[in-house]
Amino acid sequence: MYVTYILFGSISYTAINIPYGSMASAVSENLDHRTELSTWRTIGSQLGQFVIAVVGPMFVYYTNKSGNEVLSWSAMSKFALFCSIMVIITYLLCFRLTTERVKIPVSKEKFSFIQTFKVMFSSRALIGLILASLFYLLSVMTVNGMNSYLYQNYLNNVKAMSFIGSSQMVITLLMAAVVAKLSAKYGKKEVAIFGLLIAGISYAIVYFLRLKNVEVFIDFVIVYQIGMAFQGITSLAIIIDVIDDLEVLKDRRDDGAIYGAFSFLRKLGQAAASGLTGFLLEIINYSPATKFDPAVTILIAALIYIYLYIH
């Protein structure tokens, strides 16, 4: 399992994600087009998450003899195989149907990793974006990892998790046009910060109310999702602006290297989030024997709200 996970997540996915993420600048020079590409990329990722968050729980959970909803590991393996097949099909479609219209001249300079590294991290815009994305991913992925335990153990309603997964996709679709227009009027950075404030405030309110009512809880999560849609849609467009900014300031065009550094540090956030989820469960004494104890389940909810609000 370790070998296949590293092969997929750390090698294959990264090798695909770096050129894919920096490809927007080669597809169009128009800034509005690039924002639209970022929007549709976000929508596409939401469609993928829809399959995992909505369809997945319907197949991978079952009700045990005690009346609790628990995970079926054999069903999870089959579902993962299905997702893997879909990955191959969709990437092949992307390769066949994408056209790079902008001819970016190939630099004749000998590539220097040290020089590129110095140029990249002399950019305030790049440093700011990397730090923001790092902590954003650290927060959101830790919360997403804890959500499986929140809905199963604290709210005892796995179906609500499916509903939340479907609502995220719908909200992203609805917000796509709104965010694009607001970004053009007020700026991508300002729109992203506004969305994060909405998300943080909604989860802070949920923490202080200590909600157990699933319907009311979902209402606040939807407000959180609306706020996160602002950030999610704009962030992928901002990296292309950073690449352009560096070209203007330093007269260097390093799409792959810049996006590679951006992607690598995002990976650090993802890796840290995975480890942090396990660490948080350990410090609250979560185990198969205690996972439905009220003293443990209330701590699961508290950790999620406090952690996300702080970040």
Coordinates of C-alpha atoms in Angstrom, one line a residue:
M1 CA 0.0 0.0 0.0
Y2 CA 2.8 2.4 0.8
V3 CA 4.6 1.7 -2.5
T4 CA 1.5 2.2 -4.7
Y5 CA 0.4 5.3 -2.8
I6 CA 3.8 6.9 -3.2
L7 CA 3.9 5.9 -6.9
F8 CA 0.5 7.4 -7.5
G9 CA 0.5 10.5 -5.2
S10 CA 4.1 11.6 -5.1
I11 CA 5.3 10.6 -8.6
S12 CA 2.6 10.1 -11.2
Y13 CA 0.2 12.7 -9.9
T14 CA 2.9 15.3 -9.5
A15 CA 4.3 14.6 -12.9
I16 CA 0.8 15.2 -14.4
N17 CA -0.2 18.1 -12.2
I18 CA 2.7 20.4 -12.8
P19 CA 2.3 20.7 -16.6
Y20 CA -1.5 20.6 -16.3
G21 CA -1.5 23.4 -13.7
S22 CA 0.8 25.7 -15.8
M23 CA -1.0 24.9 -19.1
A24 CA -3.5 27.7 -18.8
S25 CA -0.9 30.3 -20.0
A26 CA -0.3 28.2 -23.1
V27 CA -4.0 27.7 -23.9
S28 CA -4.8 31.5 -24.0
E29 CA -3.1 34.9 -23.4
N30 CA -6.5 36.5 -22.4
L31 CA -6.7 37.0 -18.6
D32 CA -10.5 36.5 -18.6
H33 CA -10.0 33.2 -20.5
R34 CA -7.5 32.1 -17.8
T35 CA -10.0 32.9 -15.0
E36 CA -12.6 30.9 -16.9
L37 CA -10.1 28.0 -17.2
S38 CA -9.5 28.2 -13.5
T39 CA -13.2 28.2 -12.9
W40 CA -13.9 25.2 -15.0
R41 CA -10.9 23.4 -13.5
T42 CA -12.5 23.9 -10.1
I43 CA -15.9 22.7 -11.4
G44 CA -14.2 19.6 -12.8
S45 CA -12.5 18.9 -9.4
Q46 CA -15.9 19.3 -7.8
L47 CA -17.4 16.7 -10.1
G48 CA -14.7 14.3 -9.0
Q49 CA -15.3 15.1 -5.4
F50 CA -19.1 14.6 -6.0
V51 CA -18.4 11.0 -7.0
I52 CA -16.3 10.4 -3.9
A53 CA -18.3 12.4 -1.4
V54 CA -21.9 11.5 -2.6
V55 CA -21.7 8.2 -4.4
G56 CA -18.9 6.8 -2.3
P57 CA -20.7 6.7 1.1
M58 CA -23.7 5.0 -0.4
F59 CA -21.5 2.0 -1.2
V60 CA -18.6 1.9 1.3
Y61 CA -20.7 2.2 4.6
Y62 CA -23.1 -0.3 6.1
T63 CA -25.1 -0.4 9.3
N64 CA -23.7 -2.9 11.8
K65 CA -25.6 -5.0 14.4
S66 CA -25.4 -2.1 16.9
G67 CA -27.1 0.3 14.5
N68 CA -24.0 2.3 13.8
E69 CA -22.8 3.1 10.3
V70 CA -19.3 1.7 9.8
L71 CA -16.9 1.5 6.9
S72 CA -16.5 -1.6 4.7
W73 CA -12.9 -2.0 3.7
S74 CA -13.6 -4.4 0.8
A75 CA -16.2 -2.0 -0.7
M76 CA -13.7 0.8 -0.3
S77 CA -11.1 -1.1 -2.3
K78 CA -13.6 -1.8 -5.2
F79 CA -14.6 1.9 -5.2
A80 CA -10.9 3.0 -5.4
L81 CA -10.4 0.7 -8.4
F82 CA -13.4 2.3 -10.1
C83 CA -12.0 5.8 -9.5
S84 CA -8.6 4.7 -10.8
I85 CA -10.1 3.5 -14.1
M86 CA -12.0 6.8 -14.4
V87 CA -8.7 8.7 -13.9
I88 CA -7.0 7.0 -16.8
I89 CA -10.0 7.6 -19.1
T90 CA -10.4 11.3 -18.3
Y91 CA -6.6 12.1 -18.5
L92 CA -6.6 10.5 -22.0
L93 CA -9.5 12.7 -23.0
C94 CA -7.8 15.8 -21.7
F95 CA -4.7 14.9 -23.7
R96 CA -6.6 14.4 -26.9
L97 CA -9.0 17.4 -26.6
T98 CA -6.6 20.2 -25.4
T99 CA -5.0 22.7 -27.8
E100 CA -2.1 24.9 -26.8
R101 CA -2.5 28.1 -28.8
V102 CA 0.2 30.3 -27.3
K103 CA 3.7 29.5 -28.6
I104 CA 6.0 30.1 -25.7
P105 CA 9.6 30.5 -26.9
V106 CA 12.1 27.9 -25.6
S107 CA 14.9 29.5 -23.6
K108 CA 18.4 28.8 -24.9
E109 CA 19.9 29.5 -21.5
K110 CA 21.4 26.6 -19.6
F111 CA 18.9 25.7 -16.9
S112 CA 20.2 26.4 -13.4
F113 CA 18.1 25.2 -10.5
I114 CA 19.8 27.5 -8.0
Q115 CA 19.2 30.6 -10.2
T116 CA 15.6 29.6 -10.9
F117 CA 15.1 29.1 -7.1
K118 CA 16.5 32.5 -6.3
V119 CA 14.4 34.2 -9.0
M120 CA 11.2 32.5 -7.8
F121 CA 11.6 33.3 -4.1
S122 CA 12.5 36.9 -4.8
S123 CA 8.8 37.3 -5.8
R124 CA 6.6 38.6 -2.9
A125 CA 3.5 37.5 -4.9
L126 CA 4.8 33.9 -5.2
I127 CA 5.8 33.7 -1.5
G128 CA 2.4 35.1 -0.4
L129 CA 0.5 32.7 -2.7
I130 CA 2.5 29.6 -1.5
L131 CA 2.1 30.4 2.2
A132 CA -1.7 31.1 1.7
S133 CA -2.1 27.8 -0.2
L134 CA 0.0 25.8 2.2
F135 CA -2.1 26.8 5.3
Y136 CA -5.3 26.7 3.3
L137 CA -4.7 23.1 2.3
L138 CA -3.4 22.2 5.8
S139 CA -6.7 23.4 7.2
V140 CA -9.2 22.1 4.7
M141 CA -7.6 18.7 4.2
T142 CA -7.3 18.1 7.9
V143 CA -11.0 19.1 8.3
N144 CA -12.0 16.9 5.4
G145 CA -10.1 14.0 7.0
M146 CA -11.9 14.6 10.3
N147 CA -15.3 14.9 8.6
S148 CA -15.5 11.2 8.1
Y149 CA -15.4 10.8 11.9
L150 CA -17.6 13.9 12.5
Y151 CA -20.6 12.6 10.5
Q152 CA -20.2 9.0 11.5
N153 CA -19.5 9.4 15.2
Y154 CA -20.6 12.8 16.3
L155 CA -23.7 13.4 14.1
N156 CA -24.3 9.7 13.4
N157 CA -25.5 10.5 9.9
V158 CA -23.3 9.4 7.0
K159 CA -26.1 10.4 4.5
A160 CA -25.6 14.0 5.5
M161 CA -22.0 13.7 4.3
S162 CA -23.3 12.7 0.9
F163 CA -25.6 15.6 0.8
I164 CA -22.8 18.0 1.8
G165 CA -20.7 16.5 -1.0
S166 CA -23.4 17.2 -3.6
S167 CA -24.1 20.7 -2.3
Q168 CA -20.4 21.6 -2.7
M169 CA -20.7 20.9 -6.5
V170 CA -23.9 22.8 -6.9
I171 CA -22.6 25.8 -5.0
T172 CA -19.4 25.8 -7.1
L173 CA -21.4 25.8 -10.3
L174 CA -23.7 28.6 -9.1
M175 CA -20.8 30.7 -7.8
A176 CA -18.6 30.3 -10.9
A177 CA -20.1 33.1 -12.9
V178 CA -20.5 35.3 -9.8
V179 CA -16.9 34.9 -8.7
A180 CA -15.6 35.6 -12.2
K181 CA -17.4 38.9 -12.4
L182 CA -16.4 39.9 -8.9
S183 CA -12.8 39.1 -9.6
A184 CA -12.8 41.2 -12.7
K185 CA -14.3 44.1 -10.8
Y186 CA -12.5 43.9 -7.4
G187 CA -9.5 41.7 -8.0
K188 CA -8.9 38.0 -7.4
K189 CA -7.0 38.5 -4.1
E190 CA -9.7 40.6 -2.6
V191 CA -12.4 38.1 -3.6
A192 CA -10.5 35.2 -2.2
I193 CA -9.9 36.9 1.2
F194 CA -13.6 37.8 1.4
G195 CA -14.6 34.2 0.8
L196 CA -12.3 32.9 3.5
L197 CA -13.7 35.4 6.0
I198 CA -17.2 34.1 5.3
A199 CA -16.1 30.5 5.7
G200 CA -14.2 31.1 8.9
I201 CA -17.0 33.1 10.6
S202 CA -19.6 30.4 9.8
Y203 CA -17.5 27.6 11.4
A204 CA -16.7 29.8 14.4
I205 CA -20.5 30.2 15.0
V206 CA -21.0 26.5 14.7
Y207 CA -18.3 25.9 17.3
F208 CA -19.8 28.2 19.9
L209 CA -23.3 26.8 19.3
R210 CA -22.1 23.2 19.7
L211 CA -24.7 22.0 17.2
K212 CA -26.0 18.5 17.2
N213 CA -29.0 19.2 14.9
V214 CA -28.0 17.9 11.5
E215 CA -30.3 20.3 9.5
V216 CA -29.0 23.4 11.2
F217 CA -25.4 22.1 11.0
I218 CA -25.8 21.7 7.2
D219 CA -27.1 25.3 6.8
F220 CA -23.8 26.6 8.3
V221 CA -21.7 24.2 6.3
I222 CA -23.4 25.5 3.1
V223 CA -22.4 29.1 4.1
Y224 CA -18.9 27.8 4.6
Q225 CA -18.9 26.2 1.2
I226 CA -20.0 29.4 -0.5
G227 CA -17.1 31.2 1.1
M228 CA -14.6 28.5 0.1
A229 CA -15.9 28.7 -3.5
F230 CA -14.6 32.2 -3.7
Q231 CA -11.1 31.1 -2.8
G232 CA -11.1 27.8 -4.7
I233 CA -12.1 29.4 -8.0
T234 CA -9.7 32.3 -7.8
S235 CA -6.5 30.6 -6.4
L236 CA -5.7 28.6 -9.5
A237 CA -6.0 31.7 -11.7
I238 CA -3.7 33.7 -9.4
I239 CA -0.7 31.4 -10.0
I240 CA -0.8 32.3 -13.7
D241 CA -0.8 36.0 -12.8
V242 CA 2.3 35.3 -10.6
I243 CA 4.1 33.6 -13.5
D244 CA 3.4 36.6 -15.7
D245 CA 4.5 39.0 -12.9
L246 CA 7.8 37.2 -12.6
E247 CA 8.3 37.4 -16.4
V248 CA 7.8 41.2 -16.3
L249 CA 10.1 41.7 -13.3
K250 CA 12.9 39.3 -14.1
D251 CA 12.5 38.7 -17.8
R252 CA 12.3 34.9 -17.3
R253 CA 9.5 32.6 -18.3
D254 CA 9.6 29.6 -15.9
D255 CA 6.0 28.2 -16.0
G256 CA 6.9 24.6 -15.1
A257 CA 9.5 25.5 -12.4
I258 CA 7.2 28.1 -10.7
Y259 CA 4.2 25.8 -10.8
G260 CA 6.4 22.9 -9.7
A261 CA 7.5 24.8 -6.6
F262 CA 3.9 25.9 -5.9
S263 CA 2.7 22.3 -6.3
F264 CA 5.5 20.8 -4.2
L265 CA 4.7 23.1 -1.2
R266 CA 1.0 22.3 -1.6
K267 CA 2.0 18.6 -1.4
L268 CA 3.8 19.4 1.9
G269 CA 0.5 20.8 3.2
Q270 CA -1.4 17.7 2.0
A271 CA 1.1 15.4 3.6
A272 CA 1.1 17.3 6.9
A273 CA -2.7 17.3 6.9
S274 CA -2.8 13.5 6.6
G275 CA -0.4 13.0 9.5
L276 CA -2.2 15.7 11.5
T277 CA -5.5 13.9 11.2
G278 CA -4.1 10.8 12.8
F279 CA -2.3 12.8 15.5
L280 CA -5.5 14.7 16.4
L281 CA -7.5 11.4 16.7
E282 CA -4.7 10.0 18.9
I283 CA -4.7 12.9 21.4
I284 CA -8.5 12.7 21.9
N285 CA -8.1 9.0 22.6
Y286 CA -10.1 7.9 19.5
S287 CA -10.1 4.1 19.0
P288 CA -12.6 1.4 17.7
A289 CA -13.7 1.0 21.4
T290 CA -14.2 4.7 22.1
K291 CA -15.3 6.1 18.7
F292 CA -19.0 6.5 19.8
D293 CA -18.3 7.7 23.3
P294 CA -19.8 11.2 23.8
A295 CA -16.6 12.5 25.4
V296 CA -14.7 11.6 22.3
T297 CA -17.3 12.6 19.7
I298 CA -17.7 16.1 21.1
L299 CA -13.9 16.6 20.9
I300 CA -13.9 15.6 17.2
A301 CA -16.4 18.4 16.4
A302 CA -14.5 20.9 18.6
L303 CA -11.1 20.1 16.9
I304 CA -12.5 20.7 13.5
Y305 CA -14.1 24.1 14.2
I306 CA -11.2 25.4 16.3
Y307 CA -8.6 24.2 13.8
L308 CA -10.3 25.6 10.7
Y309 CA -11.1 28.9 12.3
I310 CA -7.5 29.5 13.5
H311 CA -6.1 28.9 10.1

